[in-house]
Coordinates of N, CA, C and O in Angstrom, one line a residue:
M750 N 0.8 -1.2 0.0 CA 0.0 0.0 0.0 C 0.9 1.2 0.0 O 1.9 1.3 0.7
S751 N 0.5 2.2 -0.8 CA 1.3 3.4 -0.9 C 1.1 4.4 0.3 O 0.1 4.3 0.9
D752 N 2.1 5.2 0.5 CA 2.0 6.2 1.6 C 1.1 7.3 1.1 O 1.4 8.0 0.1
T753 N 0.1 7.6 1.8 CA -0.8 8.7 1.5 C -0.7 9.8 2.5 O -1.7 10.4 2.9
N754 N 0.5 10.1 2.9 CA 0.7 11.1 4.0 C 0.9 12.5 3.3 O 1.8 13.3 3.7
Q755 N 0.0 12.8 2.4 CA 0.1 14.1 1.7 C -0.9 15.0 2.4 O -2.0 15.2 2.0
T756 N -0.5 15.5 3.5 CA -1.4 16.3 4.4 C -1.2 17.8 4.2 O -0.2 18.2 3.5
I757 N -2.0 18.6 4.8 CA -1.9 20.1 4.7 C -0.6 20.5 5.3 O 0.1 21.4 4.8
Q758 N -0.2 19.8 6.4 CA 1.1 20.2 7.0 C 2.3 19.9 6.1 O 3.2 20.7 6.0
K759 N 2.2 18.8 5.4 CA 3.3 18.5 4.4 C 3.3 19.5 3.3 O 4.4 19.9 2.9
F760 N 2.2 19.8 2.8 CA 2.1 20.8 1.7 C 2.7 22.2 2.2 O 3.5 22.8 1.5
Y761 N 2.3 22.6 3.4 CA 2.7 23.9 4.0 C 4.3 23.8 4.2 O 5.0 24.8 3.8
T762 N 4.8 22.8 4.7 CA 6.2 22.6 4.9 C 7.0 22.7 3.5 O 8.0 23.4 3.4
K763 N 6.4 22.0 2.5 CA 7.0 22.1 1.2 C 6.9 23.5 0.6 O 7.9 24.0 0.0
A764 N 5.8 24.1 0.7 CA 5.6 25.5 0.2 C 6.6 26.5 0.9 O 7.1 27.3 0.2
I765 N 6.8 26.3 2.2 CA 7.8 27.2 2.9 C 9.2 27.0 2.3 O 9.9 27.9 2.1
S766 N 9.6 25.7 2.1 CA 10.9 25.4 1.6 C 11.2 25.7 0.2 O 12.3 26.1 -0.2
Q767 N 10.2 25.6 -0.7 CA 10.4 25.9 -2.1 C 9.7 27.1 -2.7 O 9.9 27.5 -3.8
D768 N 8.7 27.6 -1.9 CA 7.9 28.7 -2.4 C 7.2 28.4 -3.7 O 7.1 27.3 -4.1
F769 N 6.8 29.4 -4.4 CA 6.0 29.2 -5.7 C 6.6 30.2 -6.8 O 7.0 31.3 -6.4
A770 N 6.5 29.8 -8.0 CA 6.8 30.7 -9.1 C 5.7 31.7 -9.2 O 4.5 31.3 -9.1
R771 N 6.0 32.9 -9.5 CA 5.0 34.0 -9.5 C 4.9 34.5 -11.0 O 5.9 34.5 -11.7
D772 N 3.7 35.0 -11.4 CA 3.5 35.4 -12.8 C 4.3 36.7 -13.1 O 4.3 37.1 -14.3
I773 N 4.9 37.3 -12.1 CA 5.7 38.5 -12.4 C 7.2 38.2 -12.5 O 8.0 39.1 -12.8
N774 N 7.6 37.0 -12.2 CA 9.0 36.6 -12.1 C 9.6 36.1 -13.5 O 10.0 35.0 -13.6
F775 N 9.5 37.0 -14.5 CA 9.9 36.7 -15.8 C 10.4 37.9 -16.5 O 9.9 39.0 -16.3
R776 N 11.5 37.8 -17.2 CA 12.0 39.0 -17.9 C 12.6 38.6 -19.3 O 13.1 37.5 -19.5
L777 N 12.5 39.5 -20.2 CA 13.2 39.4 -21.5 C 14.5 40.0 -21.2 O 14.6 41.2 -20.8
L778 N 15.6 39.3 -21.4 CA 16.9 39.8 -21.1 C 17.7 40.4 -22.2 O 18.3 41.4 -22.1
S779 N 17.5 39.8 -23.4 CA 18.2 40.4 -24.6 C 17.5 39.9 -25.8 O 16.9 38.8 -25.8
L780 N 17.7 40.6 -26.9 CA 17.1 40.1 -28.2 C 18.0 40.7 -29.3 O 18.3 41.9 -29.4
S781 N 18.5 39.8 -30.2 CA 19.3 40.1 -31.3 C 18.6 39.5 -32.6 O 18.4 38.3 -32.7
L782 N 18.2 40.4 -33.5 CA 17.4 40.0 -34.7 C 18.0 40.6 -35.9 O 17.6 41.7 -36.4
G783 N 19.1 40.0 -36.4 CA 19.7 40.5 -37.7 C 19.9 42.0 -37.8 O 19.3 42.6 -38.6
G784 N 20.7 42.5 -37.0 CA 21.0 44.0 -37.1 C 20.3 44.8 -36.0 O 20.6 45.9 -35.8
V785 N 19.3 44.3 -35.4 CA 18.6 45.0 -34.3 C 18.9 44.3 -33.0 O 18.6 43.1 -32.9
T786 N 19.5 45.0 -32.1 CA 19.9 44.4 -30.8 C 19.2 45.2 -29.7 O 19.3 46.4 -29.7
L787 N 18.4 44.5 -28.9 CA 17.7 45.1 -27.8 C 18.3 44.6 -26.5 O 18.4 43.4 -26.3
G788 N 18.5 45.5 -25.5 CA 19.0 45.0 -24.2 C 17.9 45.3 -23.1 O 16.8 45.6 -23.4
E789 N 18.3 45.1 -21.9 CA 17.4 45.3 -20.8 C 16.7 46.7 -20.7 O 15.6 46.8 -20.4
D790 N 17.5 47.7 -21.1 CA 16.9 49.1 -21.1 C 15.7 49.2 -22.1 O 14.8 49.9 -21.9
D791 N 15.8 48.5 -23.3 CA 14.8 48.5 -24.3 C 13.6 47.6 -23.9 O 12.5 47.9 -24.0
L792 N 14.0 46.4 -23.3 CA 13.0 45.4 -23.1 C 12.3 45.6 -21.8 O 11.4 44.8 -21.4
V793 N 12.6 46.7 -21.0 CA 11.8 47.0 -19.8 C 10.4 47.2 -20.1 O 9.5 47.1 -19.3
Y794 N 10.0 47.5 -21.4 CA 8.7 47.7 -21.8 C 7.9 46.4 -22.1 O 6.7 46.5 -22.4
A795 N 8.5 45.3 -21.9 CA 7.8 44.0 -22.1 C 6.7 43.9 -21.0 O 6.9 44.1 -19.8
R796 N 5.5 43.6 -21.5 CA 4.4 43.6 -20.6 C 4.0 42.1 -20.2 O 3.6 41.8 -19.1
S797 N 4.2 41.2 -21.2 CA 3.9 39.8 -20.9 C 4.6 38.9 -21.9 O 4.9 39.3 -23.0
G798 N 4.9 37.7 -21.4 CA 5.6 36.7 -22.2 C 5.4 35.4 -21.6 O 4.7 35.2 -20.6
R799 N 6.1 34.4 -22.1 CA 6.0 33.0 -21.5 C 7.3 32.2 -21.8 O 8.0 32.6 -22.8
V800 N 7.5 31.2 -21.1 CA 8.5 30.2 -21.4 C 7.9 29.3 -22.4 O 6.8 28.7 -22.2
P801 N 8.5 29.1 -23.6 CA 7.9 28.2 -24.6 C 7.9 26.8 -24.2 O 8.6 26.3 -23.3
A802 N 7.0 26.0 -24.9 CA 6.9 24.6 -24.7 C 7.9 23.8 -25.5 O 8.4 24.2 -26.5
R803 N 8.1 22.6 -25.0 CA 9.0 21.6 -25.7 C 8.2 20.3 -25.6 O 7.7 19.9 -24.5
E804 N 8.1 19.6 -26.7 CA 7.3 18.4 -26.7 C 8.0 17.2 -27.5 O 8.6 17.5 -28.5
I805 N 8.0 16.1 -26.9 CA 8.5 14.9 -27.5 C 7.4 14.2 -28.3 O 6.3 14.0 -27.8
V806 N 7.6 14.0 -29.6 CA 6.6 13.4 -30.5 C 6.4 11.9 -30.1 O 7.3 11.2 -29.8
K807 N 5.1 11.6 -30.0 CA 4.7 10.2 -29.7 C 4.7 9.4 -31.0 O 4.0 9.8 -32.0
V808 N 5.4 8.3 -31.0 CA 5.4 7.4 -32.2 C 4.6 6.1 -31.9 O 4.9 5.5 -30.9
D809 N 3.7 5.8 -32.8 CA 2.9 4.6 -32.6 C 3.6 3.5 -33.4 O 4.0 3.6 -34.5
V810 N 3.8 2.4 -32.7 CA 4.5 1.2 -33.3 C 3.5 0.0 -33.1 O 3.4 -0.6 -32.0
P811 N 2.8 -0.3 -34.2 CA 1.8 -1.4 -34.1 C 2.6 -2.8 -34.2 O 3.5 -2.9 -35.0
Y812 N 2.1 -3.7 -33.3 CA 2.7 -5.0 -33.4 C 1.7 -6.0 -32.8 O 1.2 -5.9 -31.7
S813 N 1.3 -7.0 -33.6 CA 0.5 -8.1 -33.3 C -0.8 -7.7 -32.5 O -1.1 -8.2 -31.5
G814 N -1.5 -6.7 -33.1 CA -2.7 -6.2 -32.6 C -2.7 -5.2 -31.5 O -3.7 -4.7 -31.1
L815 N -1.5 -4.8 -31.0 CA -1.3 -3.8 -30.0 C -0.6 -2.6 -30.7 O 0.2 -2.8 -31.6
T816 N -0.8 -1.5 -30.1 CA 0.0 -0.3 -30.6 C 0.8 0.2 -29.4 O 0.3 0.7 -28.4
F817 N 2.1 0.1 -29.5 CA 3.0 0.6 -28.5 C 3.3 2.1 -28.8 O 3.4 2.5 -29.9
K818 N 3.4 2.8 -27.7 CA 3.7 4.2 -27.7 C 5.2 4.4 -27.4 O 5.6 4.0 -26.2
V819 N 6.0 5.0 -28.3 CA 7.4 5.2 -28.0 C 7.8 6.6 -28.2 O 7.1 7.3 -29.1
P820 N 8.8 7.1 -27.6 CA 9.2 8.5 -27.8 C 9.9 8.7 -29.1 O 10.7 7.8 -29.5
G821 N 9.7 9.8 -29.7 CA 10.4 10.2 -31.0 C 11.2 11.4 -30.9 O 11.9 11.6 -29.8
T822 N 11.1 12.3 -31.8 CA 12.0 13.5 -31.9 C 11.3 14.6 -31.1 O 10.2 14.4 -30.6
V823 N 11.9 15.7 -31.1 CA 11.4 16.9 -30.3 C 10.7 17.9 -31.3 O 11.2 18.0 -32.5
V824 N 9.7 18.5 -30.8 CA 9.1 19.7 -31.6 C 8.9 20.8 -30.6 O 8.8 20.6 -29.4
Y825 N 8.9 22.0 -31.1 CA 8.7 23.2 -30.3 C 7.4 23.8 -30.7 O 7.4 24.6 -31.7
P826 N 6.3 23.6 -30.1 CA 4.9 24.0 -30.5 C 4.9 25.6 -30.7 O 4.1 26.0 -31.5
D827 N 5.6 26.3 -29.9 CA 5.6 27.8 -30.0 C 6.5 28.4 -31.1 O 6.5 29.6 -31.3
A828 N 7.3 27.5 -31.7 CA 8.3 28.0 -32.6 C 7.8 28.8 -33.8 O 8.5 29.6 -34.4
D829 N 6.6 28.6 -34.2 CA 6.0 29.3 -35.3 C 5.0 30.4 -34.9 O 4.3 30.9 -35.7
G830 N 5.1 30.8 -33.6 CA 4.2 31.8 -33.2 C 4.4 32.2 -31.7 O 3.5 32.1 -30.9
Y831 N 5.6 32.6 -31.4 CA 5.9 33.0 -30.0 C 5.6 34.5 -29.8 O 6.3 35.3 -30.4
E832 N 4.6 34.8 -29.0 CA 4.1 36.1 -28.9 C 4.6 36.8 -27.6 O 4.6 36.2 -26.5
I833 N 5.0 38.1 -27.8 CA 5.4 38.9 -26.6 C 4.6 40.2 -26.7 O 4.4 40.8 -27.8
E834 N 4.1 40.7 -25.6 CA 3.3 42.0 -25.6 C 4.2 43.0 -24.9 O 4.8 42.8 -23.9
F835 N 4.2 44.2 -25.5 CA 5.0 45.3 -25.1 C 4.1 46.6 -24.8 O 3.1 46.8 -25.5
Y836 N 4.5 47.4 -23.8 CA 3.9 48.7 -23.7 C 4.6 49.5 -24.8 O 5.8 49.4 -25.1
C837 N 3.8 50.4 -25.4 CA 4.4 51.3 -26.5 C 4.9 52.6 -25.8 O 4.2 53.2 -25.2
D838 N 6.2 52.9 -26.1 CA 6.7 54.1 -25.6 C 6.1 55.3 -26.5 O 5.6 55.0 -27.6
E839 N 6.2 56.5 -26.0 CA 5.5 57.6 -26.6 C 5.9 57.8 -28.1 O 5.1 58.0 -29.0
A840 N 7.2 57.6 -28.4 CA 7.7 57.8 -29.7 C 7.6 56.5 -30.6 O 8.1 56.5 -31.7
S841 N 7.1 55.5 -30.0 CA 7.0 54.2 -30.7 C 8.3 53.6 -31.2 O 8.4 52.9 -32.1
S842 N 9.4 54.0 -30.5 CA 10.7 53.6 -30.9 C 11.0 52.1 -30.8 O 11.6 51.5 -31.7
L843 N 10.4 51.5 -29.8 CA 10.6 50.0 -29.7 C 9.8 49.3 -30.8 O 10.4 48.4 -31.5
R844 N 8.6 49.7 -31.1 CA 7.9 49.2 -32.2 C 8.6 49.4 -33.6 O 8.7 48.5 -34.4
K845 N 9.2 50.6 -33.7 CA 10.0 50.9 -34.9 C 11.2 50.0 -35.1 O 11.6 49.6 -36.2
M846 N 11.8 49.6 -34.0 CA 12.9 48.7 -34.1 C 12.5 47.3 -34.6 O 13.2 46.7 -35.4
F847 N 11.3 46.9 -34.1 CA 10.8 45.6 -34.6 C 10.4 45.7 -36.1 O 10.6 44.8 -36.9
E848 N 9.8 46.9 -36.5 CA 9.5 47.1 -37.9 C 10.7 47.0 -38.8 O 10.7 46.5 -39.8
A849 N 11.8 47.6 -38.3 CA 13.1 47.6 -39.0 C 13.6 46.2 -39.2 O 14.1 45.8 -40.3
A850 N 13.5 45.4 -38.1 CA 13.9 44.0 -38.3 C 13.1 43.3 -39.3 O 13.6 42.5 -40.1
S851 N 11.8 43.6 -39.3 CA 10.9 43.0 -40.3 C 11.2 43.4 -41.7 O 11.2 42.6 -42.6
R852 N 11.6 44.7 -41.9 CA 11.9 45.2 -43.2 C 13.3 44.6 -43.7 O 13.5 44.6 -44.9
R853 N 14.1 44.3 -42.8 CA 15.4 43.6 -43.2 C 15.1 42.2 -43.8 O 15.8 41.8 -44.7
I854 N 14.0 41.6 -43.4 CA 13.7 40.3 -43.9 C 13.1 40.5 -45.3 O 13.4 39.8 -46.3
F855 N 12.1 41.4 -45.4 CA 11.5 41.7 -46.7 C 11.0 43.2 -46.7 O 10.3 43.6 -45.9
D856 N 11.5 43.9 -47.7 CA 11.1 45.3 -47.8 C 10.3 45.5 -49.2 O 10.8 45.4 -50.2
E857 N 9.0 45.9 -49.0 CA 8.2 46.0 -50.2 C 8.6 47.2 -51.1 O 8.2 47.3 -52.2
Q858 N 9.3 48.2 -50.5 CA 9.8 49.3 -51.3 C 10.8 48.9 -52.3 O 10.8 49.5 -53.4
T859 N 11.7 48.0 -52.0 CA 12.7 47.6 -52.9 C 12.5 46.2 -53.4 O 13.3 45.7 -54.3
T860 N 11.5 45.5 -52.9 CA 11.2 44.1 -53.3 C 12.4 43.2 -53.1 O 12.7 42.3 -53.8
T861 N 13.2 43.5 -52.0 CA 14.3 42.7 -51.6 C 14.3 42.4 -50.1 O 13.5 43.0 -49.4
G862 N 15.2 41.6 -49.7 CA 15.3 41.4 -48.3 C 16.3 40.2 -48.0 O 16.9 39.7 -48.9
N863 N 16.4 39.9 -46.8 CA 17.3 38.9 -46.3 C 16.4 37.8 -45.7 O 16.2 37.8 -44.5
Y864 N 15.9 36.9 -46.5 CA 15.0 35.9 -46.0 C 15.7 34.6 -46.0 O 15.1 33.5 -46.2
D865 N 17.0 34.6 -45.7 CA 17.8 33.4 -45.4 C 17.3 32.8 -44.1 O 16.7 33.5 -43.3
T866 N 17.7 31.6 -43.9 CA 17.5 31.0 -42.5 C 18.2 31.8 -41.5 O 19.4 32.0 -41.6
P867 N 17.5 32.2 -40.5 CA 18.2 33.0 -39.4 C 19.3 32.2 -38.7 O 19.1 31.0 -38.5
D868 N 20.4 32.8 -38.5 CA 21.6 32.1 -37.9 C 21.5 32.1 -36.4 O 20.5 32.6 -35.8
R869 N 22.5 31.5 -35.8 CA 22.5 31.3 -34.3 C 22.7 32.6 -33.6 O 22.5 32.7 -32.4
D870 N 23.1 33.7 -34.3 CA 23.2 35.0 -33.6 C 21.9 35.7 -33.4 O 21.8 36.7 -32.7
N871 N 20.8 35.2 -34.1 CA 19.5 35.7 -33.9 C 18.8 35.0 -32.7 O 18.3 33.9 -32.8
V872 N 18.9 35.7 -31.5 CA 18.6 35.0 -30.3 C 17.7 35.9 -29.4 O 18.0 37.1 -29.2
L873 N 16.7 35.3 -28.8 CA 15.9 36.0 -27.8 C 16.3 35.2 -26.5 O 16.2 34.0 -26.4
T874 N 16.7 36.0 -25.5 CA 17.1 35.4 -24.2 C 16.0 35.8 -23.2 O 15.8 37.1 -23.0
I875 N 15.4 34.9 -22.5 CA 14.4 35.2 -21.5 C 14.9 34.5 -20.2 O 15.7 33.6 -20.2
G876 N 14.4 35.1 -19.1 CA 14.8 34.5 -17.8 C 13.7 34.3 -16.8 O 12.8 35.2 -16.8
Q877 N 13.7 33.2 -16.1 CA 12.8 33.1 -15.0 C 13.5 33.6 -13.7 O 14.7 33.3 -13.6
L878 N 12.8 34.3 -12.9 CA 13.4 35.0 -11.7 C 12.9 34.4 -10.4 O 11.8 33.9 -10.3
D879 N 13.8 34.5 -9.4 CA 13.3 34.2 -8.0 C 12.7 35.5 -7.4 O 12.7 36.5 -8.1
K880 N 12.3 35.4 -6.2 CA 11.6 36.6 -5.6 C 12.5 37.7 -5.3 O 12.1 38.9 -5.2
D881 N 13.9 37.5 -5.4 CA 14.8 38.6 -5.3 C 15.3 39.1 -6.6 O 16.3 39.8 -6.7
L882 N 14.6 38.7 -7.7 CA 14.9 39.1 -9.1 C 16.2 38.5 -9.6 O 16.8 39.1 -10.6
N883 N 16.7 37.4 -9.1 CA 17.8 36.8 -9.6 C 17.4 35.8 -10.7 O 16.4 35.1 -10.5
V884 N 18.1 35.7 -11.8 CA 17.8 34.8 -12.9 C 18.1 33.4 -12.4 O 19.3 33.1 -12.0
I885 N 17.1 32.5 -12.4 CA 17.3 31.1 -11.9 C 17.3 30.1 -13.1 O 17.9 29.0 -13.0
S886 N 16.7 30.5 -14.2 CA 16.7 29.7 -15.4 C 16.8 30.7 -16.6 O 16.0 31.7 -16.6
K887 N 17.6 30.4 -17.6 CA 17.8 31.2 -18.7 C 17.4 30.4 -20.0 O 17.9 29.2 -20.1
Y888 N 16.6 30.9 -20.8 CA 16.2 30.3 -22.1 C 16.7 31.1 -23.3 O 16.4 32.3 -23.3
E889 N 17.4 30.5 -24.2 CA 17.8 31.2 -25.4 C 17.0 30.5 -26.6 O 17.2 29.4 -26.9
L890 N 16.2 31.4 -27.2 CA 15.4 30.9 -28.4 C 16.3 31.2 -29.6 O 16.5 32.4 -30.0
I891 N 16.8 30.2 -30.2 CA 17.8 30.3 -31.3 C 17.2 30.4 -32.7 O 16.2 29.7 -32.9
G892 N 17.8 31.2 -33.5 CA 17.3 31.4 -34.9 C 16.0 32.2 -34.9 O 15.1 31.9 -35.8
A893 N 15.9 33.2 -34.0 CA 14.6 33.9 -33.9 C 14.5 35.0 -35.1 O 15.6 35.5 -35.6
W894 N 13.3 35.3 -35.5 CA 13.1 36.3 -36.5 C 11.7 36.9 -36.3 O 10.8 36.2 -35.7
V895 N 11.5 38.1 -36.7 CA 10.2 38.8 -36.6 C 9.2 38.2 -37.6 O 9.4 38.3 -38.8
Q896 N 8.1 37.7 -37.1 CA 7.1 37.2 -38.0 C 6.0 38.2 -38.2 O 5.5 38.4 -39.3
K897 N 5.6 38.9 -37.1 CA 4.5 39.9 -37.1 C 4.8 41.0 -36.1 O 5.1 40.7 -34.9
V898 N 4.6 42.2 -36.5 CA 4.5 43.4 -35.6 C 3.1 43.8 -35.5 O 2.5 44.2 -36.5
G899 N 2.5 43.6 -34.4 CA 1.1 43.9 -34.2 C 0.7 45.4 -34.3 O 1.6 46.3 -34.2
E900 N -0.6 45.6 -34.4 CA -1.1 47.0 -34.6 C -1.1 47.7 -33.2 O -1.0 47.2 -32.2
L901 N -1.2 49.1 -33.4 CA -1.4 50.0 -32.3 C -2.9 50.4 -32.3 O -3.3 50.8 -33.4
E902 N -3.6 50.2 -31.2 CA -5.0 50.5 -31.2 C -5.3 51.7 -30.3 O -4.9 51.7 -29.2
Y903 N -5.9 52.7 -30.9 CA -6.3 54.0 -30.2 C -7.8 54.1 -30.0 O -8.5 53.6 -30.9
Q904 N -8.2 54.8 -29.0 CA -9.6 55.0 -28.7 C -9.9 56.5 -28.7 O -9.9 57.1 -27.6
L905 N -10.0 57.1 -29.9 CA -10.1 58.5 -30.0 C -11.3 59.1 -29.2 O -11.2 60.1 -28.5
A906 N -12.5 58.5 -29.4 CA -13.7 59.1 -28.9 C -13.9 58.7 -27.4 O -14.4 59.5 -26.6
E907 N -13.5 57.5 -27.0 CA -13.8 57.0 -25.7 C -12.6 56.6 -24.9 O -12.8 56.0 -23.9
G908 N -11.5 57.0 -25.3 CA -10.3 56.7 -24.6 C -10.2 57.3 -23.2 O -10.7 58.4 -22.9
S909 N -9.5 56.6 -22.3 CA -9.3 57.1 -20.9 C -7.9 57.4 -20.5 O -7.6 57.6 -19.4
G910 N -7.0 57.3 -21.5 CA -5.6 57.6 -21.3 C -4.8 56.3 -21.0 O -3.7 56.4 -20.5
E911 N -5.4 55.1 -21.2 CA -4.7 53.9 -21.0 C -3.4 53.8 -21.9 O -3.4 54.4 -22.9
V912 N -2.5 53.1 -21.4 CA -1.2 52.9 -22.1 C -1.5 52.0 -23.3 O -2.1 50.9 -23.1
V913 N -1.0 52.3 -24.5 CA -1.2 51.5 -25.7 C -0.2 50.4 -25.7 O 1.0 50.6 -25.3
N914 N -0.6 49.2 -26.1 CA 0.2 48.0 -26.1 C 0.3 47.5 -27.6 O -0.6 47.8 -28.4
F915 N 1.3 46.7 -27.8 CA 1.4 46.1 -29.1 C 2.0 44.7 -28.9 O 2.8 44.5 -28.0
K916 N 1.8 43.8 -29.8 CA 2.3 42.4 -29.7 C 3.3 42.2 -30.9 O 3.1 42.7 -32.0
V917 N 4.3 41.4 -30.6 CA 5.3 41.0 -31.6 C 5.3 39.5 -31.6 O 5.3 38.9 -30.5
T918 N 5.1 38.9 -32.8 CA 5.2 37.5 -32.9 C 6.5 37.1 -33.6 O 6.9 37.6 -34.6
L919 N 7.3 36.2 -32.9 CA 8.5 35.7 -33.4 C 8.4 34.3 -33.8 O 7.6 33.6 -33.2
S920 N 9.3 33.9 -34.6 CA 9.5 32.4 -34.9 C 10.9 32.1 -34.5 O 11.7 33.0 -34.5
F921 N 11.1 30.9 -34.1 CA 12.5 30.5 -33.8 C 12.6 29.0 -34.1 O 11.7 28.3 -34.5
Q922 N 13.9 28.5 -34.1 CA 14.1 27.1 -34.5 C 14.1 26.1 -33.3 O 13.4 25.1 -33.4
Y923 N 14.7 26.5 -32.2 CA 14.7 25.6 -31.0 C 15.2 26.5 -29.9 O 15.5 27.7 -30.0
F924 N 15.1 25.9 -28.6 CA 15.7 26.7 -27.5 C 16.6 25.9 -26.7 O 16.5 24.6 -26.6
N925 N 17.5 26.6 -26.0 CA 18.4 26.0 -25.0 C 18.0 26.5 -23.6 O 17.7 27.7 -23.5
E926 N 18.1 25.7 -22.6 CA 17.8 26.2 -21.3 C 19.1 25.9 -20.4 O 19.8 24.9 -20.6
S927 N 19.4 26.9 -19.6 CA 20.5 26.7 -18.7 C 20.2 27.3 -17.3 O 19.5 28.4 -17.3
A928 N 20.6 26.7 -16.3 CA 20.4 27.2 -14.9 C 21.6 28.2 -14.7 O 22.7 27.9 -15.2
T929 N 21.4 29.3 -14.0 CA 22.5 30.2 -13.8 C 22.9 30.2 -12.4 O 22.4 29.6 -11.6

């Protein structure tokens, strides 16, 4: 018989020793996108983001009337649509940086661009933080590029002075995780 000593006291003791991850303990640390480099001073306007998912593909192996489930390769479900939301600064300078990165990929004015496979220098680095704001896990999204720069929405007639936000959607190839 298994031990079912999972009591409130055990939960409380564990919670005290390990605490909980909080939804505010996340930061964009740096971003390099083919000529556009953003650091912590630029990325302070990040409003929300997430640590991307990693998934092992399930492979079905039929044999003698049974289907065995075995692990296969890895996929990154967020790789074709990793979204970050930003506060828009008054001059839209952060959004303009993302637009510039997008135009480096393809510029409709010249009908040219650099739509090569992004190299390893195109990296978004994000961090999970502890309650003292120390980075405890660092994720590098390798081969990142701007897929979409979202719109700015204004409320001319009924606005209350809310801060305008915009979203940026990136694609990436894979990510590396490291404890710091």
